[in-house]
JSON list of C-alpha atoms in Angstrom, two decimals:
[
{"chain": "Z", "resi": 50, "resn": "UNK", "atom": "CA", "xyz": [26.83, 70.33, 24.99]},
{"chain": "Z", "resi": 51, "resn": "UNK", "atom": "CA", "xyz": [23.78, 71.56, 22.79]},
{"chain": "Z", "resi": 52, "resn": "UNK", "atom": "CA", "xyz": [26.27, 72.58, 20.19]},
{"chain": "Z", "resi": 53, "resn": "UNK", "atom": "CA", "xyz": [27.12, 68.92, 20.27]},
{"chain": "Z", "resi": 54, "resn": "UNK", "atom": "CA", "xyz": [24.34, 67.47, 20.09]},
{"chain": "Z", "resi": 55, "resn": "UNK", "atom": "CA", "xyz": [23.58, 69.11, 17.37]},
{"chain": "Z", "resi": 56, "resn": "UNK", "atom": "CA", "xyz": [26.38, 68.11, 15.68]},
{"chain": "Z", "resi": 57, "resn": "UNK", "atom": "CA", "xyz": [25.91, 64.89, 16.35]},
{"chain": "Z", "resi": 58, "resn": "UNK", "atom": "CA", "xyz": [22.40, 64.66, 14.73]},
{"chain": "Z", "resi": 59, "resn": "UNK", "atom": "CA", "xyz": [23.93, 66.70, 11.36]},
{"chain": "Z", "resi": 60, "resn": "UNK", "atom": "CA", "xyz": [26.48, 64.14, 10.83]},
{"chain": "Z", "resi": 61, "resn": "UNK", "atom": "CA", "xyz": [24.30, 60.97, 11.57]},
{"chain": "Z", "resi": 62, "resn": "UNK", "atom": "CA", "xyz": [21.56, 62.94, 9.05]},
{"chain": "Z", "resi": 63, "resn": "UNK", "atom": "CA", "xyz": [24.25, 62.88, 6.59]},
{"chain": "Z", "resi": 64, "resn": "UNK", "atom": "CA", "xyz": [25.84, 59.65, 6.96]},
{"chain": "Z", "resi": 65, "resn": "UNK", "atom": "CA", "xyz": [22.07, 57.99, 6.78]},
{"chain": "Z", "resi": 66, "resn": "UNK", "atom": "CA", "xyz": [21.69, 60.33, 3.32]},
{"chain": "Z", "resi": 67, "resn": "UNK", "atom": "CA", "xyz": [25.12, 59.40, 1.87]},
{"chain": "Z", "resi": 68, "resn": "UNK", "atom": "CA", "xyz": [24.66, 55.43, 2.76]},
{"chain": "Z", "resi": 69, "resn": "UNK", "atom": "CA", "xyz": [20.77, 55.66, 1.03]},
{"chain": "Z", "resi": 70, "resn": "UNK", "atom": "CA", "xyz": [22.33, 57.03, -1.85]},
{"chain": "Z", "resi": 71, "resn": "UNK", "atom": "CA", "xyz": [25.24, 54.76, -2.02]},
{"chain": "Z", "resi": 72, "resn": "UNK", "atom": "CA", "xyz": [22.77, 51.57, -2.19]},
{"chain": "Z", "resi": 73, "resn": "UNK", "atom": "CA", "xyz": [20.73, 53.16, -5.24]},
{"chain": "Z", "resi": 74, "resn": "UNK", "atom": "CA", "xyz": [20.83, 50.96, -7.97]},
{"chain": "Z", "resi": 75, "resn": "UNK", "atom": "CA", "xyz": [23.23, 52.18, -11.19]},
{"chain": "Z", "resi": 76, "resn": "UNK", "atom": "CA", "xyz": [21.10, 52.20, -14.23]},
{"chain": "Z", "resi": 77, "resn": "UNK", "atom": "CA", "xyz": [20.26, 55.14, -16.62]},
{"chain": "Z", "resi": 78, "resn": "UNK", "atom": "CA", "xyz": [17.23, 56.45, -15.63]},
{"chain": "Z", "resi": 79, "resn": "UNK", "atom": "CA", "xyz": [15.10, 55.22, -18.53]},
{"chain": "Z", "resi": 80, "resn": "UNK", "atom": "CA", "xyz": [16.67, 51.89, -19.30]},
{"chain": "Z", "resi": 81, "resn": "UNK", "atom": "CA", "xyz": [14.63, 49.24, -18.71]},
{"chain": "Z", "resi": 82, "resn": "UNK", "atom": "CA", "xyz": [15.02, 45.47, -16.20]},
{"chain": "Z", "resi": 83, "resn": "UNK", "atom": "CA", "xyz": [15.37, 42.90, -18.45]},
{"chain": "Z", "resi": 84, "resn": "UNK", "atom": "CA", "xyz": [12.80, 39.92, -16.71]},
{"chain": "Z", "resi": 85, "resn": "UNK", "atom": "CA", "xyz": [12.91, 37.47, -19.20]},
{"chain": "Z", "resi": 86, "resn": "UNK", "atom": "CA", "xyz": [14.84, 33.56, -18.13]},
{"chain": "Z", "resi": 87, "resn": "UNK", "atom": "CA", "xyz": [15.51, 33.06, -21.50]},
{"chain": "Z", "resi": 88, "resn": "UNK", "atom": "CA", "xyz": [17.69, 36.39, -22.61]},
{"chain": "Z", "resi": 89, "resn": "UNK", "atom": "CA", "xyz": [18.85, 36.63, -19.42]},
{"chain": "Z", "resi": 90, "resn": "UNK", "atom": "CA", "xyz": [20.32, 33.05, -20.27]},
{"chain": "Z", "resi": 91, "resn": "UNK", "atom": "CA", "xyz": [21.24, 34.10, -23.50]},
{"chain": "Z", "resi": 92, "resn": "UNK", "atom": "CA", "xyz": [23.58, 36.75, -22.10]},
{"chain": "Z", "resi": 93, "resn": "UNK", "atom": "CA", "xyz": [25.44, 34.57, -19.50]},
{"chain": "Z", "resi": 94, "resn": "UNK", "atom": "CA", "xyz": [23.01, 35.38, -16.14]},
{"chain": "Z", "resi": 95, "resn": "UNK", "atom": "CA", "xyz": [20.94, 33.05, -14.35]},
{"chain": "Z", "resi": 96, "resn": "UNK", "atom": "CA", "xyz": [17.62, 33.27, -15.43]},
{"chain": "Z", "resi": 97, "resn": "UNK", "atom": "CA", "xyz": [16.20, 34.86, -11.93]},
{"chain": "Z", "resi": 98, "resn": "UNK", "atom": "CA", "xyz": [18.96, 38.02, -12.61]},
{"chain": "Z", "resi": 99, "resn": "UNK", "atom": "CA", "xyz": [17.09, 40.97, -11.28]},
{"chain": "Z", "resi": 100, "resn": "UNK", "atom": "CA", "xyz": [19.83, 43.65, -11.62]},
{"chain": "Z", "resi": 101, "resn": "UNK", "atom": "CA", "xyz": [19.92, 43.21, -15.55]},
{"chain": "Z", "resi": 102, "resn": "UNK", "atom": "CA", "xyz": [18.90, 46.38, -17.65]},
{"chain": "Z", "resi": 103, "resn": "UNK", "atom": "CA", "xyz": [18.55, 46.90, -21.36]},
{"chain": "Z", "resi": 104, "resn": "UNK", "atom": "CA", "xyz": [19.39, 50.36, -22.35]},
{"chain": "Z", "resi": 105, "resn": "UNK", "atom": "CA", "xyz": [16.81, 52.98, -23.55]},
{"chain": "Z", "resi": 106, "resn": "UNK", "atom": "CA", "xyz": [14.63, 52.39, -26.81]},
{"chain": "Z", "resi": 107, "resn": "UNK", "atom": "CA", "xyz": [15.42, 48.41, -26.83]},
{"chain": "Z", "resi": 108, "resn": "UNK", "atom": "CA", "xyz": [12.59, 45.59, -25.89]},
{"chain": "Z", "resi": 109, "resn": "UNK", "atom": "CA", "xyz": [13.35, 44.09, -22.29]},
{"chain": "Z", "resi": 110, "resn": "UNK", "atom": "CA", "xyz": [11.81, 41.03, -23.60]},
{"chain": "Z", "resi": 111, "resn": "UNK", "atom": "CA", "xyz": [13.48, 40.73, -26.81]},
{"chain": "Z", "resi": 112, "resn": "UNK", "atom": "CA", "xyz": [16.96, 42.57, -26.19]},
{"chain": "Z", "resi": 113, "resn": "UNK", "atom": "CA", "xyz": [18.55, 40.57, -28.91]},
{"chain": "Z", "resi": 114, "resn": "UNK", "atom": "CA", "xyz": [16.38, 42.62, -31.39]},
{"chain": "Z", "resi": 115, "resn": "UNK", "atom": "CA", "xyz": [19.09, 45.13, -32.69]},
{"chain": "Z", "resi": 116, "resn": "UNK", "atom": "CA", "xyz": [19.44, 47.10, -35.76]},
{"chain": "Z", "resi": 117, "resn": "UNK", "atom": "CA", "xyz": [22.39, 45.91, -38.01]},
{"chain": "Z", "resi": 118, "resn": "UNK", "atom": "CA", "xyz": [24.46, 48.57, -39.52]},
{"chain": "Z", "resi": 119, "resn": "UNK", "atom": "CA", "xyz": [26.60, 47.87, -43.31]},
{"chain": "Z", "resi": 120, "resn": "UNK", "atom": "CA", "xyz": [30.26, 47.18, -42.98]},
{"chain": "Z", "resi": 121, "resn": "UNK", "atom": "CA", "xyz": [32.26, 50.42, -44.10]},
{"chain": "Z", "resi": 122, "resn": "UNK", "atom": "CA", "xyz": [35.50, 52.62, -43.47]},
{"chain": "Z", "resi": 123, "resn": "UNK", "atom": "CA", "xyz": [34.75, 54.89, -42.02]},
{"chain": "Z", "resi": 124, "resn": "UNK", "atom": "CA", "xyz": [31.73, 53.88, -40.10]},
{"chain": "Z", "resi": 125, "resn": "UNK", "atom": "CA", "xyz": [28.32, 54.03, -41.87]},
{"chain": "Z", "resi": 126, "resn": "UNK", "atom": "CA", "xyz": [27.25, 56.16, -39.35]},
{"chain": "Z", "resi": 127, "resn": "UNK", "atom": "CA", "xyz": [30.38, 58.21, -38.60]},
{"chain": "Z", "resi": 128, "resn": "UNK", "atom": "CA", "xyz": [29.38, 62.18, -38.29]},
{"chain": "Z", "resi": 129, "resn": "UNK", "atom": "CA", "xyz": [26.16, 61.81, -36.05]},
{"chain": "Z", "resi": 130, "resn": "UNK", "atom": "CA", "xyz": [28.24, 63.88, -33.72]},
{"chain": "Z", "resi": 131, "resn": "UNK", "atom": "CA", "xyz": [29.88, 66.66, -35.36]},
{"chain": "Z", "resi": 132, "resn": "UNK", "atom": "CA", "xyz": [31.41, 67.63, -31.67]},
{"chain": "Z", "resi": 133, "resn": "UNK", "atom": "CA", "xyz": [34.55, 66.16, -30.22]},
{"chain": "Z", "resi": 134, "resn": "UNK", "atom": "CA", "xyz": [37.05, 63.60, -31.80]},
{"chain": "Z", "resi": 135, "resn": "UNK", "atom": "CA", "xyz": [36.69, 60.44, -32.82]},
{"chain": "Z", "resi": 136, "resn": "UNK", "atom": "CA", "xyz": [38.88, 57.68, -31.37]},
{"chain": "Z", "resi": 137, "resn": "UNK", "atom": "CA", "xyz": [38.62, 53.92, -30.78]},
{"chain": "Z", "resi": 138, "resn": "UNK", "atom": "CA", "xyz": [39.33, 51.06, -28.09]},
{"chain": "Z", "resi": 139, "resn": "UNK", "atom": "CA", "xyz": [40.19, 47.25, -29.49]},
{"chain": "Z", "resi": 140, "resn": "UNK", "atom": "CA", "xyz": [40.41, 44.37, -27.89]},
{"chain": "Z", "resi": 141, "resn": "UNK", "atom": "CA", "xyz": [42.20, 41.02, -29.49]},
{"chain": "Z", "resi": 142, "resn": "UNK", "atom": "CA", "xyz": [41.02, 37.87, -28.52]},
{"chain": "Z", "resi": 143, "resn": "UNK", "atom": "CA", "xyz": [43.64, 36.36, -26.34]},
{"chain": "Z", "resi": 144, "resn": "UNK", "atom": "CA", "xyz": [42.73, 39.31, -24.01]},
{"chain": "Z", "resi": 145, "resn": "UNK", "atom": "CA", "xyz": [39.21, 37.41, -23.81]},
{"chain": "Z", "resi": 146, "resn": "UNK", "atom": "CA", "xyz": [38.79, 34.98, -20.24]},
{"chain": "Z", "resi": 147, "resn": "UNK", "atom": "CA", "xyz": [36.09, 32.65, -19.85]},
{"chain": "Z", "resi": 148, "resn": "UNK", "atom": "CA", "xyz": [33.10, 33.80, -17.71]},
{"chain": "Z", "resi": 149, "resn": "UNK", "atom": "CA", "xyz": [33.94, 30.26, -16.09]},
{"chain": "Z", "resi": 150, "resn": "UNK", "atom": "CA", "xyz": [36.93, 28.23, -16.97]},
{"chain": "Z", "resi": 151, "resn": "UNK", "atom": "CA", "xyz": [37.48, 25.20, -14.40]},
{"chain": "Z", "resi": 152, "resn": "UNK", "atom": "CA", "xyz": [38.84, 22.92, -16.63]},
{"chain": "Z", "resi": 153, "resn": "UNK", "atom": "CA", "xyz": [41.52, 24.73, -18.10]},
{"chain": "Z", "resi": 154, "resn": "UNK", "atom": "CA", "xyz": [41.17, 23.21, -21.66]},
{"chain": "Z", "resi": 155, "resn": "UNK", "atom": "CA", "xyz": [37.32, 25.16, -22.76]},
{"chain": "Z", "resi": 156, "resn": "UNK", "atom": "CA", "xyz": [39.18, 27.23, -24.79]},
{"chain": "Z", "resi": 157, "resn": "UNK", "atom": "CA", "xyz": [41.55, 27.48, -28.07]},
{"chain": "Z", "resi": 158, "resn": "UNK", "atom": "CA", "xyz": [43.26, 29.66, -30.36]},
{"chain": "Z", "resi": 159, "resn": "UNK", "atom": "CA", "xyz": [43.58, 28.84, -33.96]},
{"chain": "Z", "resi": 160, "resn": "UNK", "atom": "CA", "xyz": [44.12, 30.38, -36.96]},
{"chain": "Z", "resi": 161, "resn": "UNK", "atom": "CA", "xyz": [45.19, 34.26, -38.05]},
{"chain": "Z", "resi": 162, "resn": "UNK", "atom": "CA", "xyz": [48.61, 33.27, -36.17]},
{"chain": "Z", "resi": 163, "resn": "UNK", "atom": "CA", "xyz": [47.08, 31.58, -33.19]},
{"chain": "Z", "resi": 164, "resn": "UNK", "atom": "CA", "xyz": [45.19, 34.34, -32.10]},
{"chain": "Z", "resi": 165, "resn": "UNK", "atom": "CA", "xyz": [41.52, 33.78, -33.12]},
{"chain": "Z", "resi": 166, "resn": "UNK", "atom": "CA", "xyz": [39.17, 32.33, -30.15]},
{"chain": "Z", "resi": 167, "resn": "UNK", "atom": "CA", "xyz": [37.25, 29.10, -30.43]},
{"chain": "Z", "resi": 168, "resn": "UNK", "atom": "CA", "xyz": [35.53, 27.91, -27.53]},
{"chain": "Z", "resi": 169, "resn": "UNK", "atom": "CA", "xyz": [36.44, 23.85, -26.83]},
{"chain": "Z", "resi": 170, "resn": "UNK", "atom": "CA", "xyz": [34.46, 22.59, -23.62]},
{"chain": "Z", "resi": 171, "resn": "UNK", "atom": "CA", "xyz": [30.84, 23.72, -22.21]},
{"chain": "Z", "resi": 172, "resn": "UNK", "atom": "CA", "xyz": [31.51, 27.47, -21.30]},
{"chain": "Z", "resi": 173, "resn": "UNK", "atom": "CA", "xyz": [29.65, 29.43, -23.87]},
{"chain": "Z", "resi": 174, "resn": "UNK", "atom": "CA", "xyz": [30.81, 32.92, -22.63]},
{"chain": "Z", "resi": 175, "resn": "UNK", "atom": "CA", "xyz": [34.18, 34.96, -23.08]},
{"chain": "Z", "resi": 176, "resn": "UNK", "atom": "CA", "xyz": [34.66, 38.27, -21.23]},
{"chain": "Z", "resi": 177, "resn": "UNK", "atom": "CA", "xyz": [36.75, 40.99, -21.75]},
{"chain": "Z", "resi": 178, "resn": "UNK", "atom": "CA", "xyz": [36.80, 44.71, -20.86]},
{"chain": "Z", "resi": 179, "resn": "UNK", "atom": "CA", "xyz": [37.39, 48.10, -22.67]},
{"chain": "Z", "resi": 180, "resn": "UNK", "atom": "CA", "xyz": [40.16, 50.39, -21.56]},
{"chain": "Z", "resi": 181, "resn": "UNK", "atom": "CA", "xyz": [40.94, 53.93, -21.44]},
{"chain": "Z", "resi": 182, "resn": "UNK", "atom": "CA", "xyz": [37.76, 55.14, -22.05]},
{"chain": "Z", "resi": 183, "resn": "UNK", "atom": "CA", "xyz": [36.54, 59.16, -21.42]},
{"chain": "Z", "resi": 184, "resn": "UNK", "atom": "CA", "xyz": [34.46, 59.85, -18.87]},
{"chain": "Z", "resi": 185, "resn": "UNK", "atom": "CA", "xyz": [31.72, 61.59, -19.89]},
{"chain": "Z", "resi": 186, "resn": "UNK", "atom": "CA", "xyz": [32.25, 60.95, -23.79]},
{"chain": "Z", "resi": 187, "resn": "UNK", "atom": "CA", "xyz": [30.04, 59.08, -25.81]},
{"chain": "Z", "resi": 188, "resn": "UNK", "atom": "CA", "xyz": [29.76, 55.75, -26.74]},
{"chain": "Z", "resi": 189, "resn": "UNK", "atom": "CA", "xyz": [29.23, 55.34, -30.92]},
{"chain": "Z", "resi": 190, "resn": "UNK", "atom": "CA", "xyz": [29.66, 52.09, -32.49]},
{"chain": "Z", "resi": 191, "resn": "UNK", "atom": "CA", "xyz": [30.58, 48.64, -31.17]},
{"chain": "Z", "resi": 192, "resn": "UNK", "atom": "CA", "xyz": [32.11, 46.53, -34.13]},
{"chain": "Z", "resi": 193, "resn": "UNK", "atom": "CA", "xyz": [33.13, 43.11, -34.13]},
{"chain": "Z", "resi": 194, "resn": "UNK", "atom": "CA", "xyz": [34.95, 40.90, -36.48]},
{"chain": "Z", "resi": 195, "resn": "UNK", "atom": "CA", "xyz": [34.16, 36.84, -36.70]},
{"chain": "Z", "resi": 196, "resn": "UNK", "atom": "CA", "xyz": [34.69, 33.86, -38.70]},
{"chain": "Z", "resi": 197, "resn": "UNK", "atom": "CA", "xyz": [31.38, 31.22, -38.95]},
{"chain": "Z", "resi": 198, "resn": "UNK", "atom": "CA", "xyz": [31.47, 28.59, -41.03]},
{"chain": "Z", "resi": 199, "resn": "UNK", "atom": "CA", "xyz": [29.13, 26.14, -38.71]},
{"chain": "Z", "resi": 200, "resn": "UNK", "atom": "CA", "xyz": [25.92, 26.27, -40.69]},
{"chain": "Z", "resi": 201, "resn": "UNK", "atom": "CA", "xyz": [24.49, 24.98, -37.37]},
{"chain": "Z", "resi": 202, "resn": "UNK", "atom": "CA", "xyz": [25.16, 27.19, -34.97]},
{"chain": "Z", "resi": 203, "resn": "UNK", "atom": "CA", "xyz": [26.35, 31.31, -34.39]},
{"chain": "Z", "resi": 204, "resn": "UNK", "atom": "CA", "xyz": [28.09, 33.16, -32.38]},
{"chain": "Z", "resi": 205, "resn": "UNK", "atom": "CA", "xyz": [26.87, 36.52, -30.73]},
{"chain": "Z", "resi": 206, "resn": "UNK", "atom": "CA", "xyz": [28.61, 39.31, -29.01]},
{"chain": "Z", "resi": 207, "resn": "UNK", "atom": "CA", "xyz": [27.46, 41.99, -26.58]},
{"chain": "Z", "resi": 208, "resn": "UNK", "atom": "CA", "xyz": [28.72, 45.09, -25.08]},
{"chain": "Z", "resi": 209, "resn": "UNK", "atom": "CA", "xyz": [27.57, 45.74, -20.76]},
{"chain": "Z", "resi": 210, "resn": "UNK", "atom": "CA", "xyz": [27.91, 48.80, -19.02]},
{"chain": "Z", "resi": 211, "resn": "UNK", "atom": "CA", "xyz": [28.95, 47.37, -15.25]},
{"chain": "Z", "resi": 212, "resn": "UNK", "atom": "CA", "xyz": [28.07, 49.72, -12.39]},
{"chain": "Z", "resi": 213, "resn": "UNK", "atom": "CA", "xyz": [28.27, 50.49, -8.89]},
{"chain": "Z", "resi": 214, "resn": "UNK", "atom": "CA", "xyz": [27.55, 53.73, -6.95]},
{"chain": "Z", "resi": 215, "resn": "UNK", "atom": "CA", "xyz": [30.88, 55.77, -7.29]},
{"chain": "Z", "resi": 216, "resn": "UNK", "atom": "CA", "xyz": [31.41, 56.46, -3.49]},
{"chain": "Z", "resi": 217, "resn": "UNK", "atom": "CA", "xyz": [29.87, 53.54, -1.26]},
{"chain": "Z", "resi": 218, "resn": "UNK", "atom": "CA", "xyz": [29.17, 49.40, -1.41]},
{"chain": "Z", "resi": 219, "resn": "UNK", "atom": "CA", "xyz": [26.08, 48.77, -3.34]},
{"chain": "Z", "resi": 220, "resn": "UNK", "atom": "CA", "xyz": [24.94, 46.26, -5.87]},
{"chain": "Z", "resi": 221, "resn": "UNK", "atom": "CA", "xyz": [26.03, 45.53, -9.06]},
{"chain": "Z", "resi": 222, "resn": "UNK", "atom": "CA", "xyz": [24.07, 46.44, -12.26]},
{"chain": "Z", "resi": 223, "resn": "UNK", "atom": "CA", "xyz": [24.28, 45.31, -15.86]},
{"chain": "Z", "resi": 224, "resn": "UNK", "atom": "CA", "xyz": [22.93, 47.18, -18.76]},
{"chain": "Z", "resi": 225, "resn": "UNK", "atom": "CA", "xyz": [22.68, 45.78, -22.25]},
{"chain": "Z", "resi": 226, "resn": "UNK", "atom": "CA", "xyz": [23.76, 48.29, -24.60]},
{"chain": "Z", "resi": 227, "resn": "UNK", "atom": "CA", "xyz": [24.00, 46.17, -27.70]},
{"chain": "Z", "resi": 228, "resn": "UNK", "atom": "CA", "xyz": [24.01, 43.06, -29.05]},
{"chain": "Z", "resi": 229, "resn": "UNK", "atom": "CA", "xyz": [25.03, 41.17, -32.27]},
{"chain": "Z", "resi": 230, "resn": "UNK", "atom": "CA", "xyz": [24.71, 37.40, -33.95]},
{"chain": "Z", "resi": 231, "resn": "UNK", "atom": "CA", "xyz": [27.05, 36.05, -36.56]},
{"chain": "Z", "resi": 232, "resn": "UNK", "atom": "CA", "xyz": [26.00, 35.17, -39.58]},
{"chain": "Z", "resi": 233, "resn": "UNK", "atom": "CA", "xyz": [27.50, 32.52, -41.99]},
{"chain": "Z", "resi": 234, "resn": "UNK", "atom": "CA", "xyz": [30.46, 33.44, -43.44]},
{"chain": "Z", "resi": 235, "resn": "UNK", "atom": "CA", "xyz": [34.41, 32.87, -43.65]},
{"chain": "Z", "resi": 236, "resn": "UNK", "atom": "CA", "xyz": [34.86, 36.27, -42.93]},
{"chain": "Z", "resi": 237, "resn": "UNK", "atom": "CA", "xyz": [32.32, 39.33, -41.68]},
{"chain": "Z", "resi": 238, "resn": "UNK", "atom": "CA", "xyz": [31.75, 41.91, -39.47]},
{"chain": "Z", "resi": 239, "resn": "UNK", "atom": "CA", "xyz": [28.78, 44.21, -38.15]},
{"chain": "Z", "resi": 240, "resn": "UNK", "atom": "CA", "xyz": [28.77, 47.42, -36.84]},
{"chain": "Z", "resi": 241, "resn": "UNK", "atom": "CA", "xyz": [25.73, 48.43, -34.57]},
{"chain": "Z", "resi": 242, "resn": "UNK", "atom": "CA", "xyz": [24.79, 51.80, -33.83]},
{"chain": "Z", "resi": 243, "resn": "UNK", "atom": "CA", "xyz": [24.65, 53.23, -30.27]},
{"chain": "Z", "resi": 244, "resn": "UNK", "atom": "CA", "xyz": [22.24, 55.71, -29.55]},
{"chain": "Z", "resi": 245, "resn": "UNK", "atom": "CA", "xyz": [24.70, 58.60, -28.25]},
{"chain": "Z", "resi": 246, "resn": "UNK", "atom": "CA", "xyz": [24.66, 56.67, -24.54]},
{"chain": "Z", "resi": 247, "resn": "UNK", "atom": "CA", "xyz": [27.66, 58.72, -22.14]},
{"chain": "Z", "resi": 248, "resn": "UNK", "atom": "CA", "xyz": [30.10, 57.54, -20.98]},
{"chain": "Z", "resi": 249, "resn": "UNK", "atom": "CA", "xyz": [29.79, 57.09, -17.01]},
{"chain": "Z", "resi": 250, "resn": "UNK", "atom": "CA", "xyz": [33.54, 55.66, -16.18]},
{"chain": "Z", "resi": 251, "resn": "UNK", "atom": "CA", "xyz": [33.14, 57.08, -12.27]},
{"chain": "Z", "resi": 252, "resn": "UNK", "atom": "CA", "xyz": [30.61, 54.15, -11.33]},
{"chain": "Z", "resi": 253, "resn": "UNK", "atom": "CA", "xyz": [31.08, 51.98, -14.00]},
{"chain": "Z", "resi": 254, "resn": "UNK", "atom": "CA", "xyz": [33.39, 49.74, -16.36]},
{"chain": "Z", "resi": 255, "resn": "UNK", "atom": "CA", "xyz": [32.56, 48.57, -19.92]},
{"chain": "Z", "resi": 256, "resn": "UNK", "atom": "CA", "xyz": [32.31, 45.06, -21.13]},
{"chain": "Z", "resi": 257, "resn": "UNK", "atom": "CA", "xyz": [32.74, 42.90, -24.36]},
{"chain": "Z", "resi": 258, "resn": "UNK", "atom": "CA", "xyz": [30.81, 39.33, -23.67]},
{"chain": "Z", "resi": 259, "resn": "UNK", "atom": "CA", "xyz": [30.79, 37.04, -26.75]},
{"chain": "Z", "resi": 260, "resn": "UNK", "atom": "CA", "xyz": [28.91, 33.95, -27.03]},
{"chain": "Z", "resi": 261, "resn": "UNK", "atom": "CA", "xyz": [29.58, 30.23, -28.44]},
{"chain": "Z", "resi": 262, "resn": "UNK", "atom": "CA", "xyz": [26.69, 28.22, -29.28]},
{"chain": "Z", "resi": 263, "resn": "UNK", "atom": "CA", "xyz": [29.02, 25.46, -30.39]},
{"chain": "Z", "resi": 264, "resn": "UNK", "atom": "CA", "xyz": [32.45, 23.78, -29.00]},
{"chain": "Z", "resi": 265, "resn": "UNK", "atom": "CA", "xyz": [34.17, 24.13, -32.76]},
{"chain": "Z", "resi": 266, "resn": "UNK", "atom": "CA", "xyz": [36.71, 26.00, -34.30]},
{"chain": "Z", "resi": 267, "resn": "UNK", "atom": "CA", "xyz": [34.35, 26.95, -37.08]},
{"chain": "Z", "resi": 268, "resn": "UNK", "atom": "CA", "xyz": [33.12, 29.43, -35.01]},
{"chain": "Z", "resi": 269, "resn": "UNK", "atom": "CA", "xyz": [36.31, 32.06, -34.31]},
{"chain": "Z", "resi": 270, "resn": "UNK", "atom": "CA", "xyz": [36.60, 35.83, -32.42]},
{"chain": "Z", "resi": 271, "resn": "UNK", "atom": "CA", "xyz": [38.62, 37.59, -34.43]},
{"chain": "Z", "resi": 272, "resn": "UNK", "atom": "CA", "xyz": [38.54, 41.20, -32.74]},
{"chain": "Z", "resi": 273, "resn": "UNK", "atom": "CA", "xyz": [36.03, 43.32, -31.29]},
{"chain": "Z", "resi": 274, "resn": "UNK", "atom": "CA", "xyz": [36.13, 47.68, -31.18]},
{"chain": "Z", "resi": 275, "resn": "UNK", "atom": "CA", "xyz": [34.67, 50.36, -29.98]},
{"chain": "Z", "resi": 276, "resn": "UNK", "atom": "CA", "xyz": [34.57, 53.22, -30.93]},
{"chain": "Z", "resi": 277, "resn": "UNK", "atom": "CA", "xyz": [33.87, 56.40, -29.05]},
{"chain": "Z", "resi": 278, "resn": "UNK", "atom": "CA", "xyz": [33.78, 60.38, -28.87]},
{"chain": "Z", "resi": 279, "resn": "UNK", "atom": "CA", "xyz": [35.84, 62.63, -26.49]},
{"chain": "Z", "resi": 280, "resn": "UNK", "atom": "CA", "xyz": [34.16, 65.25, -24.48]}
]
């Protein structure tokens, strides 16, 4: 019976550890909780969000305050990590939903073959996620391609690392990692540098959000990448 007892109180210990740790919230340990309404607005969250996050070295009250990198092929930046192989994951933009769609007509593809995304009705944010990604890689460059010619208005795209404990119910987190505006132009594309963040595919998944300040088809998606190193 004491034997039981016993027991009893090691696996209740352990259930009350394991059920703590599954409610931690999923954020690298030195990114920061993005508190300001108007970015968290900015990136498709109500303005009281409270489980946003910016990664590490970025402002939580200006997250939209990112080093642009030149165009190039390869990479400007290719070779900051002389270990592991290089490989990439695209996404076209018919793979793209809207964040809300209840209309069925907010969105349209023109152009390039029918395949380049316009936004048509008053949802300003497109979702879609990266695939097939290595867990415990490293995350390199996100690189997007756009057309703007609205001298009015931009478009901006983002990249979100999405997390919940691996194991157990818990909240959901949301972690800028970076974040890019169009600029005016027929044809362009930016490449932003990632600060060597890992790969974490056990709790989380990884997200390409693009924003439409404007219901035109002046403002198109063309294709967004990233690009990533094996472990």
């Amino acid at each position: 019976m004491k034997m039981s007892y016993r027991w009893l109180k090691f696996t209740l210990a352990t259930l009350v550890s394991f059920t703590a740790a599954s409610q931690m919230v999923i954020a690298g340990n030195k990114d920061n909780l993005i508190t300001n309404p108007a970015a968290l607005e900015a990136m498709g969250f109500d303005s009281a969000a409270s489980n946003v996050y910016v990664a590490e070295g970025l402002d939580p009250e200006r997250p939209f305050d990112f080093p642009l990198y030149a165009s190039g092929n390869p990479d400007s930046q290719e070779g900051l990590f002389p270990t592991g192989s290089t490989d990439y994951s695209p996404i076209m933009p018919k793979s793209f939903i809207g964040r809300q769609d209840t209309t069925g007509s907010e969105w349209l593809y023109s152009a390039g073959g029918g395949t380049e995304l316009s936004r048509l009705g008053t949802e300003r944010f497109a979702d879609a996620q990266f695939w097939d990604l290595p867990n415990g890689g490293t995350l390199e460059f996100f690189r997007w391609w756009w057309s703007d010619n609205d001298p009015n208005s931009a478009m901006a795209a983002m990249l979100f690392e999405v997390c919940q404990p691996a194991f157990g119910a818990g909240a959901i987190t949301f972690t800028l990692v970076v974040n890019s505006t169009s600029t005016d132009a027929a044809n362009g594309s930016t490449a932003i540098n990632i600060p060597s963040r890992p790969i974490n595919t056990q709790s989380c998944y990884y997200l390409a959000r693009v924003r439409f300040d404007a219901a035109t088809n002046l403002l198109r998606l063309q294709k967004v990448r990233l690009q990533f190193i094996h472990p």
